Each structure stands twice: as structure tokens, then as C-alpha cells.
Amino acid sequence: MSNYQVVGIGNAVVDVISQSDDSFLDLMGIQKGIMQLVEKERGEVLYGAMTNRVQAPGGSVANTLAGLGNLGLTTAFIGRVNDDALGKFHEQEMIAGGTDFPNAPVASGELPTSRSMIFVSPDGERSMNTYLGISSEVGPEDVSDDVAGQAKILFLEGYLYDKPKGKDAFERAASLCKAGGGKAGISLSDPFCVDRHRTDFRRLVRELDYVIGNEHEWKSLYETDDLGFALETAASESGLIVCTRSGHDVVLVQGDEQAAVPVNEIVPVDATGAGDQFAAGFLYGYATGQTLEVSGRMGCVAAAEVISHFGARPETDLKSLFRKEGLL
């Protein structure tokens, strides 16, 4: 019997959010609308330049688990934080949100807890500058048999592939989960991440049970401008694929079954976490045996909730929103 309905493994990052206009981004040399990795010194400069900082626990998969915790599933997060103020904050917030945090903060860790400086523009676009401290040191020793081996569903973060240790942690978690009868899947993370690890990710599409990505990530994976071709190729190789397209129908394919779920466009207050919460809604449907269409619609409802306010985690009871939409 699986102890956890969903276990995630990924970077444990504290999000530090600040509102800023385009001229500030230009002044600081920040590329708008994308995630960039920064070194420690650059991270300190950007952190110092932020005004009205709001701090929130983050990390893509950690955000998804917070959404699943909101929905009442039993969840655990495999990640690595330092025993510093930000690390303890991340651990406490995950536990408060209902997600187990099996790996204690690393005492006198060699690197500080990871942080992402997020500058939110007036149009809701977010420009992320991530300093990957200790979270990127997550390795196979952080993956315990009890946690990954007892997961009904395992959700992996593509960014882990940026470090050899992370890749090993990922592979160990996936094989433990599969050996225990669970299903393992990945989020492709971002198009640049896909560029860096294309060969590995194509193999994972064939080996894993489900893969979630947006249109840019899928196109990058198959090096094409033709989304239809990319999704057809992926669907012929994978158990279940999901493609989100900003403002357009979400496409889900599993074997012969297909669904296109319409998206109600709303102007985002803060687009942070839209993909992470889409994944939470979708995985809730997947974990509870819903159809492709219902799972996709749950993802859209969760994504719409999170972009209606600042921060990457839900603030409303998602189940009540699902009920309102007739999904439960």
C-alpha cells in the first residue's frame, strides 16, 4: 500500500518577490519573462536591489505539492535546504501546508538555501533570477526507499538534470517508485532546460508514465516549429502527455484517448506558478482516477486561481472551486 499519493522531487527554493517596472529590469540587466540562473554575487546584488520583498516557499515541484496538499492528498517533498533562516522557513511552510519534508535541513551545509529573486512587472510577467544554492546538491542519498518506494505517483522536476547528482537522485527515485508499483512522470521545466538535456528527456518520454510540458518545451524537445508533429511523436512513445499553451486549449493524449480542454483567459495579477498549479490540478485528477478531460479542467481551474493573486501557491480551497465547476 502506498504511503503517499504523490511524492515530488525537485529544487527547494525560497521565492523572494518584488514588483518592478520594465525600466528597472533594463537598468539591472534582467531579461524579462524568463528564468535565469545567477551566481552568488549577482544574487546578492539583485536581492539588495529589491523593494517591498515578499518571501514565499517555492521551487516548481514544491509549489505543485503545496497545491496537492491544499486538495487533501498525502504528499511528500524530497529536496535539500540548509539549516539557515530561509531553509527552516521552507521546511516549516511545506509542513504547515500538509506536505511531509522527510529530509531535515542540512546542518552547517556547504551552500546557503536556494533563492529565486522574482521581479513582477505591471503586466503580470515574472522575471526570475535563481541562485541555486544547496538545493542543486540534492543527490541519490537524499532519496529514501520509504518515501520514493511508497509513492503512488512520483513527480520529477526537469531542472534536476542540470547537476549529475540531481540526475542520479531522479533516476533512483523513478526506479524505486516503479519497483513499488507507482507511476513516475516529469515536468519538462523550461525550453532551455530541454535544450540542455534533449537526449535524456527523449528517453524519459519513452520510459516514464506521464510527461507535462508547454508548447515551447515540446517543440524544443523534438526540434520543430510544428507542435502537432512534436505531440504526435511524443504520444506515440509515452503513456500520457500533457501540453499547455498559454491562453489556448490544453492538449492531453493517452493512447487512443485525446482531450482538448478550453482555457478561460484571465488577465494575470502574477503569472508565477501557473504551470506548477496546472500540474497540481492535473495530478489530483490523475491520482483520483478522473478522465483526461476532467484532469485537464482541474489543472486549468487551479492555474486560474493562482494567477489571480501574488505568489505561486493557492490561497483558495481548490476543491470548492472544482465543485463549483461540476468537477467533483
CSV table of C-alpha atoms in Angstrom, one decimal:
chain,number,residue,atom,x,y,z
A,1,MET,CA,0.0,0.0,0.0
A,2,SER,CA,1.4,3.4,-1.0
A,3,ASN,CA,2.0,5.7,1.9
A,4,TYR,CA,2.0,8.8,-0.2
A,5,GLN,CA,-0.4,9.6,-3.1
A,6,VAL,CA,2.1,12.0,-4.6
A,7,VAL,CA,5.8,12.4,-3.9
A,8,GLY,CA,7.8,15.2,-5.6
A,9,ILE,CA,11.5,15.7,-6.0
A,10,GLY,CA,13.0,19.0,-7.1
A,11,ASN,CA,14.7,22.2,-6.1
A,12,ALA,CA,13.7,23.6,-2.7
A,13,VAL,CA,13.8,27.3,-3.4
A,14,VAL,CA,12.6,30.3,-1.4
A,15,ASP,CA,10.9,32.8,-3.7
A,16,VAL,CA,11.6,36.4,-3.0
A,17,ILE,CA,9.0,38.5,-4.9
A,18,SER,CA,9.2,42.2,-5.7
A,19,GLN,CA,7.2,44.5,-8.0
A,20,SER,CA,9.2,46.4,-10.6
A,21,ASP,CA,8.7,48.1,-13.9
A,22,ASP,CA,10.4,47.5,-17.2
A,23,SER,CA,12.9,50.3,-16.8
A,24,PHE,CA,14.1,48.8,-13.6
A,25,LEU,CA,14.6,45.4,-15.4
A,26,ASP,CA,16.6,47.2,-18.1
A,27,LEU,CA,18.7,49.1,-15.5
A,28,MET,CA,19.6,45.8,-13.7
A,29,GLY,CA,20.2,43.9,-16.9
A,30,ILE,CA,17.4,41.4,-16.2
A,31,GLN,CA,15.8,39.6,-19.1
A,32,LYS,CA,12.0,39.9,-18.9
A,33,GLY,CA,9.8,36.9,-18.6
A,34,ILE,CA,12.3,34.1,-18.3
A,35,MET,CA,14.1,32.1,-15.6
A,36,GLN,CA,17.9,32.8,-15.5
A,37,LEU,CA,20.4,31.1,-13.2
A,38,VAL,CA,22.6,33.6,-11.4
A,39,GLU,CA,25.8,33.2,-9.3
A,40,LYS,CA,26.0,34.0,-5.7
A,41,GLU,CA,27.4,37.6,-6.1
A,42,ARG,CA,24.8,38.5,-8.7
A,43,GLY,CA,22.1,37.0,-6.5
A,44,GLU,CA,23.2,39.3,-3.6
A,45,VAL,CA,23.2,42.4,-5.8
A,46,LEU,CA,19.7,41.6,-7.1
A,47,TYR,CA,18.4,40.7,-3.6
A,48,GLY,CA,19.8,44.1,-2.3
A,49,ALA,CA,18.0,46.0,-5.1
A,50,MET,CA,14.6,44.5,-4.4
A,51,THR,CA,12.0,46.7,-2.7
A,52,ASN,CA,8.9,45.5,-0.7
A,53,ARG,CA,10.2,42.0,-0.7
A,54,VAL,CA,7.6,39.2,-0.1
A,55,GLN,CA,9.0,35.8,0.8
A,56,ALA,CA,7.4,32.5,-0.1
A,57,PRO,CA,8.4,28.9,-0.2
A,58,GLY,CA,8.9,27.9,-3.8
A,59,GLY,CA,10.5,25.6,-6.3
A,60,SER,CA,8.4,24.3,-9.2
A,61,VAL,CA,7.6,20.8,-7.9
A,62,ALA,CA,7.3,22.1,-4.3
A,63,ASN,CA,4.7,24.5,-5.5
A,64,THR,CA,2.8,21.7,-7.2
A,65,LEU,CA,2.9,19.7,-3.9
A,66,ALA,CA,1.5,22.6,-2.0
A,67,GLY,CA,-1.4,22.6,-4.4
A,68,LEU,CA,-2.0,18.9,-3.9
A,69,GLY,CA,-1.8,19.4,-0.1
A,70,ASN,CA,-4.5,22.1,-0.5
A,71,LEU,CA,-6.5,19.4,-2.2
A,72,GLY,CA,-6.1,17.0,0.7
A,73,LEU,CA,-3.8,14.4,-0.9
A,74,THR,CA,-1.0,12.8,1.2
A,75,THR,CA,2.3,14.2,-0.2
A,76,ALA,CA,6.0,14.4,0.5
A,77,PHE,CA,8.7,16.6,-1.0
A,78,ILE,CA,12.3,15.3,-1.5
A,79,GLY,CA,14.6,18.3,-1.5
A,80,ARG,CA,17.6,19.9,0.1
A,81,VAL,CA,17.8,23.1,2.2
A,82,ASN,CA,20.4,24.5,4.5
A,83,ASP,CA,19.9,24.8,8.2
A,84,ASP,CA,19.7,28.6,7.8
A,85,ALA,CA,16.7,31.0,8.2
A,86,LEU,CA,15.5,30.5,4.6
A,87,GLY,CA,15.9,26.7,4.8
A,88,LYS,CA,13.9,26.5,8.1
A,89,PHE,CA,11.3,28.8,6.6
A,90,HIS,CA,10.9,26.5,3.6
A,91,GLU,CA,10.6,23.3,5.7
A,92,GLN,CA,8.1,24.9,8.1
A,93,GLU,CA,5.9,26.2,5.3
A,94,MET,CA,5.8,22.9,3.5
A,95,ILE,CA,4.8,21.1,6.6
A,96,ALA,CA,2.2,23.7,7.5
A,97,GLY,CA,0.8,23.2,4.0
A,98,GLY,CA,0.3,19.5,4.7
A,99,THR,CA,3.4,18.1,2.8
A,100,ASP,CA,5.9,15.9,4.6
A,101,PHE,CA,9.5,17.2,4.4
A,102,PRO,CA,11.5,13.9,5.1
A,103,ASN,CA,15.0,15.4,4.7
A,104,ALA,CA,15.9,17.6,7.6
A,105,PRO,CA,17.7,20.9,6.8
A,106,VAL,CA,21.5,20.2,6.4
A,107,ALA,CA,23.3,21.4,9.5
A,108,SER,CA,26.3,23.6,8.5
A,109,GLY,CA,25.5,22.9,4.8
A,110,GLU,CA,28.3,23.9,2.4
A,111,LEU,CA,25.9,26.3,0.5
A,112,PRO,CA,23.1,28.5,1.5
A,113,THR,CA,19.4,27.7,0.8
A,114,SER,CA,18.5,28.4,-2.8
A,115,ARG,CA,16.5,31.5,-3.6
A,116,SER,CA,14.8,32.9,-6.6
A,117,MET,CA,14.5,36.7,-7.0
A,118,ILE,CA,11.3,37.3,-8.9
A,119,PHE,CA,10.5,40.7,-10.4
A,120,VAL,CA,6.8,41.0,-11.3
A,121,SER,CA,6.0,43.6,-14.0
A,122,PRO,CA,2.8,45.6,-14.1
A,123,ASP,CA,1.5,43.2,-16.8
A,124,GLY,CA,1.9,40.2,-14.5
A,125,GLU,CA,5.0,38.8,-16.3
A,126,ARG,CA,7.7,37.5,-14.0
A,127,SER,CA,11.4,37.6,-14.5
A,128,MET,CA,13.1,35.0,-12.3
A,129,ASN,CA,16.7,35.1,-11.3
A,130,THR,CA,17.6,31.9,-9.4
A,131,TYR,CA,20.6,31.3,-7.3
A,132,LEU,CA,20.8,27.5,-7.0
A,133,GLY,CA,22.5,27.1,-3.6
A,134,ILE,CA,22.2,23.9,-1.7
A,135,SER,CA,19.1,22.6,-3.4
A,136,SER,CA,21.0,21.7,-6.5
A,137,GLU,CA,23.2,19.4,-4.4
A,138,VAL,CA,20.2,17.0,-4.0
A,139,GLY,CA,21.6,13.5,-4.7
A,140,PRO,CA,20.7,9.9,-4.5
A,141,GLU,CA,21.5,9.8,-0.8
A,142,ASP,CA,18.5,12.2,-0.2
A,143,VAL,CA,16.1,9.7,-1.8
A,144,SER,CA,14.9,7.2,0.8
A,145,ASP,CA,13.3,3.9,-0.1
A,146,ASP,CA,10.5,4.6,2.3
A,147,VAL,CA,9.5,7.8,0.5
A,148,ALA,CA,10.1,7.2,-3.2
A,149,GLY,CA,9.4,3.5,-3.0
A,150,GLN,CA,5.9,4.1,-1.4
A,151,ALA,CA,4.7,6.7,-3.8
A,152,LYS,CA,1.6,6.0,-5.9
A,153,ILE,CA,2.7,8.9,-8.2
A,154,LEU,CA,6.2,10.4,-8.4
A,155,PHE,CA,6.6,13.9,-9.9
A,156,LEU,CA,10.1,14.9,-11.0
A,157,GLU,CA,11.5,18.3,-12.0
A,158,GLY,CA,13.4,18.6,-15.2
A,159,TYR,CA,15.8,21.1,-13.7
A,160,LEU,CA,17.3,18.3,-11.6
A,161,TYR,CA,19.1,17.2,-14.7
A,162,ASP,CA,21.3,20.3,-14.6
A,163,LYS,CA,23.5,18.5,-12.0
A,164,PRO,CA,24.9,14.9,-12.2
A,165,LYS,CA,23.9,14.3,-8.6
A,166,GLY,CA,20.4,15.5,-9.3
A,167,LYS,CA,20.1,13.2,-12.3
A,168,ASP,CA,21.2,10.3,-10.1
A,169,ALA,CA,18.6,11.2,-7.5
A,170,PHE,CA,16.0,11.4,-10.2
A,171,GLU,CA,16.8,8.0,-11.7
A,172,ARG,CA,16.9,6.4,-8.2
A,173,ALA,CA,13.6,7.9,-7.2
A,174,ALA,CA,12.0,6.8,-10.5
A,175,SER,CA,13.2,3.2,-10.3
A,176,LEU,CA,12.1,2.9,-6.6
A,177,CYS,CA,8.7,4.2,-7.5
A,178,LYS,CA,8.2,1.9,-10.4
A,179,ALA,CA,9.5,-1.1,-8.4
A,180,GLY,CA,6.9,-0.3,-5.8
A,181,GLY,CA,4.1,-0.3,-8.5
A,182,GLY,CA,3.8,3.5,-8.7
A,183,LYS,CA,3.7,5.8,-11.7
A,184,ALA,CA,6.5,8.3,-12.4
A,185,GLY,CA,6.5,11.4,-14.5
A,186,ILE,CA,8.3,14.6,-15.3
A,187,SER,CA,7.7,18.3,-15.9
A,188,LEU,CA,9.9,19.5,-18.7
A,189,SER,CA,10.7,22.7,-16.7
A,190,ASP,CA,11.7,25.1,-19.5
A,191,PRO,CA,12.7,25.2,-23.1
A,192,PHE,CA,16.4,25.9,-22.2
A,193,CYS,CA,16.4,23.0,-19.8
A,194,VAL,CA,15.1,20.8,-22.6
A,195,ASP,CA,17.8,22.1,-25.0
A,196,ARG,CA,20.5,21.1,-22.4
A,197,HIS,CA,19.2,17.6,-21.8
A,198,ARG,CA,17.3,16.7,-25.0
A,199,THR,CA,18.7,13.1,-25.4
A,200,ASP,CA,17.9,12.3,-21.7
A,201,PHE,CA,14.4,13.8,-21.9
A,202,ARG,CA,13.5,12.0,-25.1
A,203,ARG,CA,14.5,8.8,-23.3
A,204,LEU,CA,12.4,9.7,-20.3
A,205,VAL,CA,9.3,10.3,-22.6
A,206,ARG,CA,9.7,6.7,-23.6
A,207,GLU,CA,10.4,5.3,-20.1
A,208,LEU,CA,8.1,7.4,-17.8
A,209,ASP,CA,4.3,7.1,-17.3
A,210,TYR,CA,3.5,10.8,-18.0
A,211,VAL,CA,5.1,14.0,-19.2
A,212,ILE,CA,3.9,17.5,-18.7
A,213,GLY,CA,5.2,20.4,-20.8
A,214,ASN,CA,4.2,23.6,-22.5
A,215,GLU,CA,4.2,24.1,-26.3
A,216,HIS,CA,7.7,25.7,-26.3
A,217,GLU,CA,9.2,22.8,-24.3
A,218,TRP,CA,7.6,20.2,-26.6
A,219,LYS,CA,8.8,22.0,-29.7
A,220,SER,CA,12.3,22.2,-28.3
A,221,LEU,CA,12.3,18.5,-27.4
A,222,TYR,CA,11.7,17.4,-31.0
A,223,GLU,CA,13.5,20.4,-32.6
A,224,THR,CA,10.5,21.5,-34.6
A,225,ASP,CA,8.2,24.5,-35.1
A,226,ASP,CA,5.3,22.1,-35.7
A,227,LEU,CA,3.6,21.5,-32.4
A,228,GLY,CA,1.3,18.8,-33.9
A,229,PHE,CA,4.3,16.8,-35.1
A,230,ALA,CA,6.0,17.1,-31.7
A,231,LEU,CA,2.9,15.9,-29.8
A,232,GLU,CA,2.2,13.1,-32.2
A,233,THR,CA,5.8,11.9,-31.8
A,234,ALA,CA,5.6,12.1,-28.0
A,235,ALA,CA,2.2,10.5,-27.8
A,236,SER,CA,3.4,7.5,-29.9
A,237,GLU,CA,6.2,6.9,-27.4
A,238,SER,CA,4.8,7.8,-24.0
A,239,GLY,CA,1.9,6.6,-21.8
A,240,LEU,CA,0.4,10.1,-21.3
A,241,ILE,CA,1.4,13.5,-22.5
A,242,VAL,CA,0.1,16.9,-21.5
A,243,CYS,CA,0.7,20.2,-23.4
A,244,THR,CA,-0.3,23.6,-22.0
A,245,ARG,CA,-0.5,26.5,-24.5
A,246,SER,CA,-0.7,29.9,-22.9
A,247,GLY,CA,-4.3,31.1,-23.4
A,248,HIS,CA,-5.2,28.2,-25.7
A,249,ASP,CA,-6.6,24.7,-25.3
A,250,VAL,CA,-4.7,22.3,-23.2
A,251,VAL,CA,-4.0,19.0,-25.1
A,252,LEU,CA,-3.9,15.7,-23.3
A,253,VAL,CA,-3.2,12.4,-25.1
A,254,GLN,CA,-3.1,8.9,-23.6
A,255,GLY,CA,-3.1,6.0,-26.1
A,256,ASP,CA,-6.1,6.4,-28.3
A,257,GLU,CA,-7.8,8.8,-25.9
A,258,GLN,CA,-7.4,12.6,-26.5
A,259,ALA,CA,-8.8,15.7,-24.9
A,260,ALA,CA,-8.6,19.4,-25.7
A,261,VAL,CA,-9.6,21.5,-22.7
A,262,PRO,CA,-10.5,25.1,-23.4
A,263,VAL,CA,-8.9,27.8,-21.2
A,264,ASN,CA,-10.8,30.8,-20.0
A,265,GLU,CA,-8.4,33.7,-20.5
A,266,ILE,CA,-8.0,35.9,-17.5
A,267,VAL,CA,-5.5,38.8,-17.1
A,268,PRO,CA,-2.9,37.6,-14.6
A,269,VAL,CA,-2.1,39.6,-11.5
A,270,ASP,CA,1.0,37.5,-11.2
A,271,ALA,CA,1.7,34.6,-13.6
A,272,THR,CA,4.1,32.9,-11.2
A,273,GLY,CA,3.1,29.3,-10.5
A,274,ALA,CA,0.6,28.9,-13.3
A,275,GLY,CA,2.3,25.8,-14.7
A,276,ASP,CA,3.0,24.4,-11.2
A,277,GLN,CA,-0.6,24.7,-10.2
A,278,PHE,CA,-1.9,23.4,-13.5
A,279,ALA,CA,0.3,20.3,-12.7
A,280,ALA,CA,-1.3,20.1,-9.2
A,281,GLY,CA,-4.9,20.1,-10.6
A,282,PHE,CA,-4.0,17.6,-13.3
A,283,LEU,CA,-2.1,15.3,-10.9
A,284,TYR,CA,-5.1,15.4,-8.5
A,285,GLY,CA,-7.3,14.2,-11.3
A,286,TYR,CA,-4.7,11.6,-12.3
A,287,ALA,CA,-4.3,10.3,-8.8
A,288,THR,CA,-8.0,10.0,-8.2
A,289,GLY,CA,-8.8,8.3,-11.4
A,290,GLN,CA,-10.5,11.1,-13.3
A,291,THR,CA,-10.8,11.2,-17.1
A,292,LEU,CA,-8.2,13.1,-19.2
A,293,GLU,CA,-10.7,15.9,-19.8
A,294,VAL,CA,-11.7,16.3,-16.1
A,295,SER,CA,-8.0,16.1,-15.0
A,296,GLY,CA,-7.1,18.8,-17.6
A,297,ARG,CA,-10.0,21.0,-16.5
A,298,MET,CA,-8.9,20.6,-12.8
A,299,GLY,CA,-5.5,21.8,-13.9
A,300,CYS,CA,-6.9,24.9,-15.6
A,301,VAL,CA,-9.0,25.8,-12.6
A,302,ALA,CA,-6.0,25.6,-10.3
A,303,ALA,CA,-3.9,27.6,-12.7
A,304,ALA,CA,-6.6,30.3,-13.0
A,305,GLU,CA,-6.8,30.6,-9.2
A,306,VAL,CA,-3.0,31.1,-8.7
A,307,ILE,CA,-2.6,33.8,-11.3
A,308,SER,CA,-5.4,35.8,-9.8
A,309,HIS,CA,-3.1,36.8,-6.8
A,310,PHE,CA,0.6,37.3,-5.9
A,311,GLY,CA,2.6,34.2,-5.2
A,312,ALA,CA,2.9,30.7,-6.6
A,313,ARG,CA,0.6,28.7,-4.3
A,314,PRO,CA,-3.2,28.6,-4.0
A,315,GLU,CA,-5.0,30.8,-1.5
A,316,THR,CA,-8.5,29.4,-2.0
A,317,ASP,CA,-9.8,26.0,-1.3
A,318,LEU,CA,-9.3,24.3,-4.7
A,319,LYS,CA,-11.8,21.5,-4.0
A,320,SER,CA,-14.6,24.1,-3.6
A,321,LEU,CA,-13.6,25.6,-6.9
A,322,PHE,CA,-13.7,22.1,-8.5
A,323,ARG,CA,-17.2,21.6,-7.1
A,324,LYS,CA,-18.3,24.9,-8.4
A,325,GLU,CA,-17.2,23.8,-11.9
A,326,GLY,CA,-19.0,20.5,-11.5
A,327,LEU,CA,-15.7,18.5,-11.5
A,328,LEU,CA,-16.3,16.7,-8.2
